[in-house]
Amino acid sequence: MHEIKYPFLNLACENKPYMDELIEASARVIRSGRYIGGQEVEAFEAMMRDMHSAPYAIGVSNGLDALRLSLRACIATGLLAPGDKVMVPANTYIASVLAITDAGLMPLLVDADEVTMVLTGDVVERNITPDVKALMPVHLYGRVAWDGEMADIAKQRGLIVIEDAAQSIGARAACSGLFGSAHAGALGHAGAFSFYPTKNVGALGDAGAVVTHIPELHKAIRELANYGSDRRYHNIYAGYNCRLDPIQAAMLSVKLRHCNKQNAERFARAVAYNNTIDHPLVTKPRIGPTPTDCVWHQYVIRTPRRDELRGFLSEQGVETDIHYAVPPHMQPCYANLEHMPLPVTERQAAQLISLPISPECTSVKDASDIGRIINKFK
Ligand SMILES: *Cc1c(COP(=O)(O)O)cnc(C)c1O
């Protein structure tokens, strides 16, 4: 083991700047005697609505549940039917695909755009078939997967758009979504957020949210998340228990206030990396065109000599990670899932390295230093 000089992430250190506010907020919940629902959850939901210029937000248990509830609510309200195809990029965290199959829908896995690594209008255009009824853009690594062409196809074909915004809170698209808002997670019919502790805005446990513009989806999601109950002891759906804990809502009300500042700090580190890294074997992520079209949940480089470069970085004290080493379609649980050839996803999965980018653990200078270490790789 080499001494770690540049840790990838340390969650205690992430929360340290907010310690007093977090302790105060937890004490408030403990004293309130209200441990399910109530004012803390409502205040959190109001913050999410305001942040995203959307009329509805629902606090839920985690990001996977946010996706599952959104898709099941689409079926419950007739926007989608069981067995409908949902186009989803193959280079995503498995939760995106789990939500689709769990809801009784069919994932159409496609290779994302080679450069931006997300779904683009062009990718949708090339892969669309008449049985695709929905799109699930995944704003991977914090980069908004949305453009004018995608908006046009969605409108022309009447596609349902459910965003996986688990990695992209605070990001903004260059053009507005289907309902006016340009905020990631509020571009389509519903957007799913995760506040898993490692995300840009992390709770102190599991938490998630759905943002939507559609009153019927809002109603169905709330009901599905509460045992499928529309009123006390009356269940119209075979639902779930997917409520957001008030204690996590209180933690998030603290953390959300710092979201834009934290994202700006991530951007500064991404710029430092991009200005420093200069190596013929390393492909850097693209910065821009605006400072908020990517909120840099991860800073991911690619190299054909991935394992060697990772080993070299480790020797130099740089801790790295891989997001994600094995794409969903290569997981044992999807051994029988039919899919088209996915050469881009499979090639890139073998080349990815995530560098440290957490605002608290990694300074801008650290990012430049790590960049210079990479440049020495032979
Ligand atoms: C983290 C994540 C999820 C799942 O969120 P959880 O809160 O961990 O359930 C879904 N999709 C993507 C892209 C993610 O990164």
CSV table of C-alpha atoms and ligand atoms in Angstrom, one decimal:
chain,number,residue,atom,x,y,z
A,1,MET,CA,0.0,0.0,0.0
A,2,HIS,CA,1.2,3.4,-0.9
A,3,GLU,CA,0.5,6.4,1.2
A,4,ILE,CA,-2.6,8.3,0.0
A,5,LYS,CA,-1.7,11.9,-0.6
A,6,TYR,CA,-4.7,12.7,-2.7
A,7,PRO,CA,-7.7,10.8,-1.4
A,8,PHE,CA,-10.6,10.2,-3.8
A,9,LEU,CA,-13.4,11.2,-1.3
A,10,ASN,CA,-13.9,11.4,2.4
A,11,LEU,CA,-17.5,11.9,3.4
A,12,ALA,CA,-16.7,13.2,7.0
A,13,CYS,CA,-14.6,15.9,5.4
A,14,GLU,CA,-17.3,16.7,3.0
A,15,ASN,CA,-19.8,17.4,5.8
A,16,LYS,CA,-17.3,19.2,8.1
A,17,PRO,CA,-18.0,22.7,6.9
A,18,TYR,CA,-21.7,22.3,7.7
A,19,MET,CA,-21.3,20.5,11.1
A,20,ASP,CA,-23.0,23.1,13.2
A,21,GLU,CA,-25.9,23.6,10.9
A,22,LEU,CA,-26.4,19.8,10.5
A,23,ILE,CA,-26.3,19.2,14.3
A,24,GLU,CA,-28.8,22.1,14.8
A,25,ALA,CA,-31.1,20.6,12.1
A,26,SER,CA,-31.0,17.1,13.5
A,27,ALA,CA,-31.8,18.4,17.0
A,28,ARG,CA,-34.8,20.3,15.5
A,29,VAL,CA,-36.1,17.0,14.1
A,30,ILE,CA,-35.5,15.0,17.3
A,31,ARG,CA,-37.3,17.7,19.4
A,32,SER,CA,-40.2,17.9,17.0
A,33,GLY,CA,-41.5,14.4,17.6
A,34,ARG,CA,-42.4,14.2,13.9
A,35,TYR,CA,-40.4,11.4,12.4
A,36,ILE,CA,-42.4,10.7,9.2
A,37,GLY,CA,-43.5,13.5,6.8
A,38,GLY,CA,-44.3,16.9,8.1
A,39,GLN,CA,-42.7,20.3,7.9
A,40,GLU,CA,-39.1,19.2,7.2
A,41,VAL,CA,-40.1,17.2,4.2
A,42,GLU,CA,-42.4,20.0,3.0
A,43,ALA,CA,-39.7,22.6,3.3
A,44,PHE,CA,-37.3,20.3,1.4
A,45,GLU,CA,-39.9,19.8,-1.4
A,46,ALA,CA,-40.4,23.6,-1.6
A,47,MET,CA,-36.7,24.1,-2.0
A,48,MET,CA,-36.6,21.5,-4.8
A,49,ARG,CA,-39.5,23.2,-6.6
A,50,ASP,CA,-37.9,26.6,-6.4
A,51,MET,CA,-34.5,25.4,-7.5
A,52,HIS,CA,-35.9,23.6,-10.6
A,53,SER,CA,-38.7,26.0,-11.6
A,54,ALA,CA,-41.2,23.2,-11.5
A,55,PRO,CA,-44.6,23.0,-9.9
A,56,TYR,CA,-44.1,19.6,-8.0
A,57,ALA,CA,-41.4,17.9,-6.0
A,58,ILE,CA,-41.8,14.7,-4.0
A,59,GLY,CA,-39.2,13.7,-1.4
A,60,VAL,CA,-38.6,9.9,-1.6
A,61,SER,CA,-36.3,7.2,-0.1
A,62,ASN,CA,-33.5,7.1,-2.7
A,63,GLY,CA,-32.6,7.6,-6.3
A,64,LEU,CA,-33.6,4.2,-7.5
A,65,ASP,CA,-37.0,4.6,-5.9
A,66,ALA,CA,-37.4,8.0,-7.5
A,67,LEU,CA,-36.9,6.4,-10.9
A,68,ARG,CA,-39.1,3.4,-10.2
A,69,LEU,CA,-41.9,5.6,-8.9
A,70,SER,CA,-41.7,7.9,-11.9
A,71,LEU,CA,-42.0,5.0,-14.4
A,72,ARG,CA,-44.7,3.2,-12.5
A,73,ALA,CA,-46.6,6.4,-12.2
A,74,CYS,CA,-46.4,6.8,-16.0
A,75,ILE,CA,-48.0,3.4,-16.3
A,76,ALA,CA,-50.6,4.2,-13.7
A,77,THR,CA,-51.7,7.4,-15.5
A,78,GLY,CA,-51.7,5.8,-18.9
A,79,LEU,CA,-48.7,7.8,-20.2
A,80,LEU,CA,-46.9,4.4,-20.8
A,81,ALA,CA,-48.1,0.9,-21.1
A,82,PRO,CA,-46.4,-2.3,-19.7
A,83,GLY,CA,-43.9,-3.6,-22.2
A,84,ASP,CA,-43.2,-0.2,-23.8
A,85,LYS,CA,-39.6,0.5,-24.8
A,86,VAL,CA,-37.5,3.1,-23.0
A,87,MET,CA,-34.3,4.3,-24.6
A,88,VAL,CA,-31.5,4.6,-22.1
A,89,PRO,CA,-27.8,5.0,-22.5
A,90,ALA,CA,-25.9,1.7,-21.9
A,91,ASN,CA,-23.1,3.5,-20.0
A,92,THR,CA,-25.1,4.2,-16.9
A,93,TYR,CA,-25.2,3.1,-13.3
A,94,ILE,CA,-27.3,0.0,-13.1
A,95,ALA,CA,-30.1,1.7,-11.2
A,96,SER,CA,-31.4,3.4,-14.4
A,97,VAL,CA,-31.9,0.0,-16.0
A,98,LEU,CA,-33.2,-1.7,-12.9
A,99,ALA,CA,-36.0,0.9,-12.6
A,100,ILE,CA,-37.1,0.2,-16.2
A,101,THR,CA,-37.2,-3.6,-15.9
A,102,ASP,CA,-38.8,-3.3,-12.4
A,103,ALA,CA,-41.7,-1.3,-13.8
A,104,GLY,CA,-42.3,-3.9,-16.5
A,105,LEU,CA,-40.9,-1.8,-19.3
A,106,MET,CA,-38.3,-2.8,-21.9
A,107,PRO,CA,-34.9,-1.0,-21.9
A,108,LEU,CA,-33.5,-0.1,-25.3
A,109,LEU,CA,-29.8,0.2,-24.5
A,110,VAL,CA,-27.9,2.5,-26.8
A,111,ASP,CA,-24.3,3.7,-27.1
A,112,ALA,CA,-24.1,7.3,-25.9
A,113,ASP,CA,-22.3,10.0,-27.8
A,114,GLU,CA,-18.6,9.1,-27.9
A,115,VAL,CA,-17.4,12.5,-26.8
A,116,THR,CA,-19.9,13.8,-24.2
A,117,MET,CA,-20.7,10.2,-23.1
A,118,VAL,CA,-24.4,11.1,-22.8
A,119,LEU,CA,-27.6,10.7,-24.9
A,120,THR,CA,-27.8,13.4,-27.6
A,121,GLY,CA,-30.6,14.3,-30.1
A,122,ASP,CA,-28.3,12.7,-32.7
A,123,VAL,CA,-28.0,9.4,-30.8
A,124,VAL,CA,-31.8,9.4,-30.2
A,125,GLU,CA,-32.4,10.0,-34.0
A,126,ARG,CA,-30.1,7.2,-35.0
A,127,ASN,CA,-31.7,4.6,-32.7
A,128,ILE,CA,-35.3,5.5,-32.4
A,129,THR,CA,-38.0,2.9,-33.5
A,130,PRO,CA,-41.8,3.2,-33.4
A,131,ASP,CA,-42.0,1.1,-30.3
A,132,VAL,CA,-39.8,3.5,-28.2
A,133,LYS,CA,-42.3,5.4,-26.1
A,134,ALA,CA,-40.0,7.0,-23.6
A,135,LEU,CA,-36.5,8.4,-23.2
A,136,MET,CA,-34.4,8.2,-20.1
A,137,PRO,CA,-31.5,10.7,-20.5
A,138,VAL,CA,-28.9,10.1,-17.8
A,139,HIS,CA,-27.0,13.2,-17.0
A,140,LEU,CA,-23.8,11.2,-16.4
A,141,TYR,CA,-21.0,12.6,-14.3
A,142,GLY,CA,-23.1,15.8,-14.0
A,143,ARG,CA,-23.4,16.6,-17.7
A,144,VAL,CA,-26.8,17.6,-19.0
A,145,ALA,CA,-28.1,15.2,-21.7
A,146,TRP,CA,-30.4,17.6,-23.6
A,147,ASP,CA,-30.3,19.6,-26.8
A,148,GLY,CA,-32.7,21.2,-29.3
A,149,GLU,CA,-32.8,18.1,-31.5
A,150,MET,CA,-33.8,15.8,-28.6
A,151,ALA,CA,-36.5,18.2,-27.6
A,152,ASP,CA,-37.8,18.2,-31.2
A,153,ILE,CA,-37.9,14.4,-31.5
A,154,ALA,CA,-39.6,14.1,-28.1
A,155,LYS,CA,-42.3,16.6,-29.1
A,156,GLN,CA,-42.8,15.3,-32.6
A,157,ARG,CA,-43.2,11.7,-31.4
A,158,GLY,CA,-44.9,12.5,-28.2
A,159,LEU,CA,-42.2,10.7,-26.2
A,160,ILE,CA,-42.3,10.6,-22.4
A,161,VAL,CA,-39.0,11.9,-21.0
A,162,ILE,CA,-38.0,10.6,-17.5
A,163,GLU,CA,-34.6,12.0,-16.6
A,164,ASP,CA,-32.0,10.2,-14.4
A,165,ALA,CA,-30.7,13.4,-12.7
A,166,ALA,CA,-29.0,11.4,-9.8
A,167,GLN,CA,-25.6,13.0,-10.7
A,168,SER,CA,-26.6,16.4,-12.0
A,169,ILE,CA,-28.3,18.5,-9.3
A,170,GLY,CA,-27.8,22.2,-10.2
A,171,ALA,CA,-27.0,21.6,-13.8
A,172,ARG,CA,-28.7,23.6,-16.6
A,173,ALA,CA,-29.3,22.8,-20.2
A,174,ALA,CA,-28.5,25.3,-23.0
A,175,CYS,CA,-32.1,25.1,-24.3
A,176,SER,CA,-35.3,24.7,-22.3
A,177,GLY,CA,-37.0,21.4,-21.7
A,178,LEU,CA,-40.5,20.3,-22.7
A,179,PHE,CA,-42.2,22.4,-20.0
A,180,GLY,CA,-40.1,25.6,-20.0
A,181,SER,CA,-37.6,24.9,-17.2
A,182,ALA,CA,-34.0,24.4,-18.3
A,183,HIS,CA,-32.8,22.7,-15.1
A,184,ALA,CA,-31.6,19.1,-15.2
A,185,GLY,CA,-34.3,17.0,-13.7
A,186,ALA,CA,-37.0,19.4,-14.8
A,187,LEU,CA,-36.5,19.1,-18.6
A,188,GLY,CA,-39.0,16.3,-19.2
A,189,HIS,CA,-42.1,14.8,-17.6
A,190,ALA,CA,-40.3,13.7,-14.4
A,191,GLY,CA,-36.8,13.8,-13.1
A,192,ALA,CA,-35.3,11.5,-10.5
A,193,PHE,CA,-32.7,12.8,-8.0
A,194,SER,CA,-30.4,10.9,-5.6
A,195,PHE,CA,-28.9,12.3,-2.4
A,196,TYR,CA,-26.8,9.2,-1.8
A,197,PRO,CA,-23.9,10.5,0.4
A,198,THR,CA,-21.4,10.6,-2.4
A,199,LYS,CA,-23.5,12.6,-4.8
A,200,ASN,CA,-22.9,16.4,-5.4
A,201,VAL,CA,-25.6,17.1,-2.7
A,202,GLY,CA,-25.4,14.2,-0.3
A,203,ALA,CA,-27.7,13.3,2.6
A,204,LEU,CA,-26.4,11.5,5.7
A,205,GLY,CA,-27.9,8.3,4.5
A,206,ASP,CA,-30.3,7.4,1.6
A,207,ALA,CA,-32.6,10.0,0.1
A,208,GLY,CA,-34.1,11.0,-3.2
A,209,ALA,CA,-36.6,13.1,-4.9
A,210,VAL,CA,-38.8,13.4,-8.0
A,211,VAL,CA,-39.5,16.7,-9.7
A,212,THR,CA,-42.4,16.8,-12.2
A,213,HIS,CA,-44.5,19.2,-14.2
A,214,ILE,CA,-47.5,16.8,-14.5
A,215,PRO,CA,-50.2,17.0,-11.8
A,216,GLU,CA,-51.4,13.4,-12.5
A,217,LEU,CA,-47.8,12.1,-12.1
A,218,HIS,CA,-47.4,14.0,-8.9
A,219,LYS,CA,-50.5,12.5,-7.5
A,220,ALA,CA,-49.7,9.0,-8.6
A,221,ILE,CA,-46.1,9.2,-7.3
A,222,ARG,CA,-47.2,10.3,-3.9
A,223,GLU,CA,-49.8,7.5,-3.7
A,224,LEU,CA,-47.4,4.8,-5.0
A,225,ALA,CA,-44.8,6.0,-2.5
A,226,ASN,CA,-47.3,5.6,0.3
A,227,TYR,CA,-48.4,2.0,-0.1
A,228,GLY,CA,-50.5,3.0,-3.1
A,229,SER,CA,-52.9,4.7,-0.8
A,230,ASP,CA,-55.0,7.7,-2.0
A,231,ARG,CA,-56.6,8.2,1.4
A,232,ARG,CA,-56.3,6.4,4.8
A,233,TYR,CA,-56.8,2.7,4.6
A,234,HIS,CA,-57.8,2.9,0.9
A,235,ASN,CA,-55.3,1.5,-1.6
A,236,ILE,CA,-55.7,2.1,-5.3
A,237,TYR,CA,-52.3,0.7,-6.3
A,238,ALA,CA,-50.2,-2.2,-5.0
A,239,GLY,CA,-47.6,0.4,-3.9
A,240,TYR,CA,-44.4,0.8,-1.9
A,241,ASN,CA,-43.1,2.5,1.2
A,242,CYS,CA,-40.7,5.0,-0.4
A,243,ARG,CA,-41.0,8.0,1.9
A,244,LEU,CA,-38.2,10.5,2.6
A,245,ASP,CA,-37.2,10.6,6.3
A,246,PRO,CA,-37.6,14.1,7.9
A,247,ILE,CA,-34.1,13.8,9.4
A,248,GLN,CA,-32.7,13.4,5.9
A,249,ALA,CA,-34.9,16.2,4.6
A,250,ALA,CA,-33.5,18.5,7.3
A,251,MET,CA,-29.9,17.5,6.4
A,252,LEU,CA,-30.7,18.3,2.8
A,253,SER,CA,-32.3,21.6,3.5
A,254,VAL,CA,-28.8,22.6,4.9
A,255,LYS,CA,-26.9,21.0,2.1
A,256,LEU,CA,-29.1,22.3,-0.8
A,257,ARG,CA,-28.3,25.9,0.2
A,258,HIS,CA,-24.7,25.3,-0.7
A,259,CYS,CA,-25.3,23.3,-3.9
A,260,ASN,CA,-24.4,26.1,-6.4
A,261,LYS,CA,-21.3,27.1,-4.6
A,262,GLN,CA,-20.1,23.5,-4.3
A,263,ASN,CA,-20.8,22.9,-8.0
A,264,ALA,CA,-18.8,26.0,-8.9
A,265,GLU,CA,-15.9,24.6,-6.9
A,266,ARG,CA,-16.1,21.3,-8.8
A,267,PHE,CA,-16.0,23.3,-12.0
A,268,ALA,CA,-12.9,25.1,-10.9
A,269,ARG,CA,-11.2,21.7,-10.3
A,270,ALA,CA,-12.3,20.4,-13.7
A,271,VAL,CA,-10.8,23.5,-15.3
A,272,ALA,CA,-7.5,23.0,-13.4
A,273,TYR,CA,-7.4,19.4,-14.6
A,274,ASN,CA,-8.2,20.3,-18.2
A,275,ASN,CA,-5.6,23.1,-18.2
A,276,THR,CA,-2.9,20.8,-16.8
A,277,ILE,CA,-3.4,17.4,-18.3
A,278,ASP,CA,-1.6,17.0,-21.6
A,279,HIS,CA,-0.8,13.4,-22.5
A,280,PRO,CA,-1.1,11.7,-25.9
A,281,LEU,CA,-2.7,8.6,-24.3
A,282,VAL,CA,-5.3,10.5,-22.2
A,283,THR,CA,-8.6,11.8,-23.4
A,284,LYS,CA,-10.0,14.6,-21.2
A,285,PRO,CA,-13.7,15.4,-20.7
A,286,ARG,CA,-14.9,18.4,-22.6
A,287,ILE,CA,-15.5,21.6,-20.6
A,288,GLY,CA,-18.4,23.9,-21.6
A,289,PRO,CA,-20.0,25.6,-23.5
A,290,THR,CA,-21.3,27.0,-20.2
A,291,PRO,CA,-20.1,26.7,-16.6
A,292,THR,CA,-23.3,24.9,-15.5
A,293,ASP,CA,-24.0,22.4,-18.3
A,294,CYS,CA,-21.9,20.0,-16.3
A,295,VAL,CA,-21.7,20.0,-12.5
A,296,TRP,CA,-18.8,17.6,-12.4
A,297,HIS,CA,-20.2,14.8,-10.2
A,298,GLN,CA,-17.1,12.9,-11.5
A,299,TYR,CA,-14.1,14.1,-13.5
A,300,VAL,CA,-13.5,11.1,-15.8
A,301,ILE,CA,-10.5,10.7,-18.2
A,302,ARG,CA,-10.1,7.8,-20.6
A,303,THR,CA,-6.9,5.9,-21.6
A,304,PRO,CA,-6.3,2.6,-23.4
A,305,ARG,CA,-3.7,1.9,-20.7
A,306,ARG,CA,-6.2,2.3,-17.8
A,307,ASP,CA,-4.9,-0.3,-15.3
A,308,GLU,CA,-1.3,0.9,-15.8
A,309,LEU,CA,-2.1,4.5,-15.4
A,310,ARG,CA,-4.2,3.7,-12.3
A,311,GLY,CA,-1.3,1.7,-10.8
A,312,PHE,CA,1.1,4.6,-11.6
A,313,LEU,CA,-1.3,7.1,-9.9
A,314,SER,CA,-1.6,4.9,-6.9
A,315,GLU,CA,2.2,4.7,-6.5
A,316,GLN,CA,2.2,8.5,-6.6
A,317,GLY,CA,-0.4,8.6,-3.8
A,318,VAL,CA,-3.4,9.5,-6.0
A,319,GLU,CA,-6.5,7.5,-5.2
A,320,THR,CA,-8.8,7.0,-8.2
A,321,ASP,CA,-12.0,5.1,-8.9
A,322,ILE,CA,-13.9,3.7,-11.9
A,323,HIS,CA,-17.5,4.7,-12.9
A,324,TYR,CA,-18.5,2.2,-14.1
A,325,ALA,CA,-16.2,-0.8,-14.7
A,326,VAL,CA,-19.0,-3.2,-15.8
A,327,PRO,CA,-21.9,-1.8,-17.8
A,328,PRO,CA,-25.4,-3.0,-16.8
A,329,HIS,CA,-25.9,-5.3,-19.9
A,330,MET,CA,-22.7,-7.2,-18.8
A,331,GLN,CA,-24.0,-7.9,-15.3
A,332,PRO,CA,-25.2,-11.4,-14.5
A,333,CYS,CA,-28.7,-10.2,-13.7
A,334,TYR,CA,-29.1,-9.1,-17.3
A,335,ALA,CA,-27.5,-12.1,-19.0
A,336,ASN,CA,-30.8,-12.7,-20.9
A,337,LEU,CA,-31.5,-9.1,-21.8
A,338,GLU,CA,-31.6,-8.6,-25.5
A,339,HIS,CA,-29.6,-5.6,-26.8
A,340,MET,CA,-27.9,-4.3,-29.9
A,341,PRO,CA,-24.1,-4.4,-30.1
A,342,LEU,CA,-22.7,-1.7,-27.7
A,343,PRO,CA,-19.1,-1.3,-28.8
A,344,VAL,CA,-18.6,2.3,-27.6
A,345,THR,CA,-19.9,1.5,-24.1
A,346,GLU,CA,-17.8,-1.6,-23.8
A,347,ARG,CA,-14.6,0.0,-25.1
A,348,GLN,CA,-15.0,3.1,-22.9
A,349,ALA,CA,-15.8,1.0,-19.8
A,350,ALA,CA,-12.3,-0.5,-20.1
A,351,GLN,CA,-10.7,3.0,-20.3
A,352,LEU,CA,-12.3,5.1,-17.6
A,353,ILE,CA,-10.6,6.6,-14.6
A,354,SER,CA,-12.3,9.0,-12.2
A,355,LEU,CA,-10.0,11.5,-10.6
A,356,PRO,CA,-10.6,13.1,-7.2
A,357,ILE,CA,-12.8,16.2,-7.5
A,358,SER,CA,-14.6,16.6,-4.2
A,359,PRO,CA,-14.5,20.3,-3.2
A,360,GLU,CA,-13.5,19.5,0.4
A,361,CYS,CA,-10.8,16.8,-0.2
A,362,THR,CA,-9.3,18.1,-3.4
A,363,SER,CA,-8.1,21.7,-3.9
A,364,VAL,CA,-7.6,23.4,-7.2
A,365,LYS,CA,-3.9,23.1,-6.6
A,366,ASP,CA,-4.3,19.4,-5.9
A,367,ALA,CA,-6.0,19.0,-9.3
A,368,SER,CA,-3.1,20.7,-11.1
A,369,ASP,CA,-0.6,18.6,-9.1
A,370,ILE,CA,-2.5,15.4,-10.1
A,371,GLY,CA,-2.6,16.6,-13.7
A,372,ARG,CA,1.2,17.1,-13.7
A,373,ILE,CA,1.6,13.5,-12.2
A,374,ILE,CA,-0.5,12.2,-15.1
A,375,ASN,CA,1.7,14.0,-17.6
A,376,LYS,CA,4.7,12.0,-16.3
A,377,PHE,CA,3.2,8.6,-17.1
A,378,LYS,CA,5.3,6.7,-19.5
B,1,LIG,C1,-26.7,7.0,-7.7
B,1,LIG,C2,-27.4,6.8,-8.9
B,1,LIG,C3,-28.7,6.2,-9.0
B,1,LIG,C4,-29.4,5.6,-7.8
B,1,LIG,O1,-29.5,6.5,-6.7
B,1,LIG,P1,-29.6,5.8,-5.2
B,1,LIG,O2,-30.0,7.0,-4.3
B,1,LIG,O3,-28.2,5.3,-4.9
B,1,LIG,O4,-30.6,4.7,-5.3
B,1,LIG,C5,-29.4,6.2,-10.2
B,1,LIG,N1,-28.8,6.6,-11.3
B,1,LIG,C6,-27.6,7.1,-11.4
B,1,LIG,C7,-27.0,7.5,-12.7
B,1,LIG,C8,-26.8,7.2,-10.2
B,1,LIG,O5,-25.6,7.7,-10.2
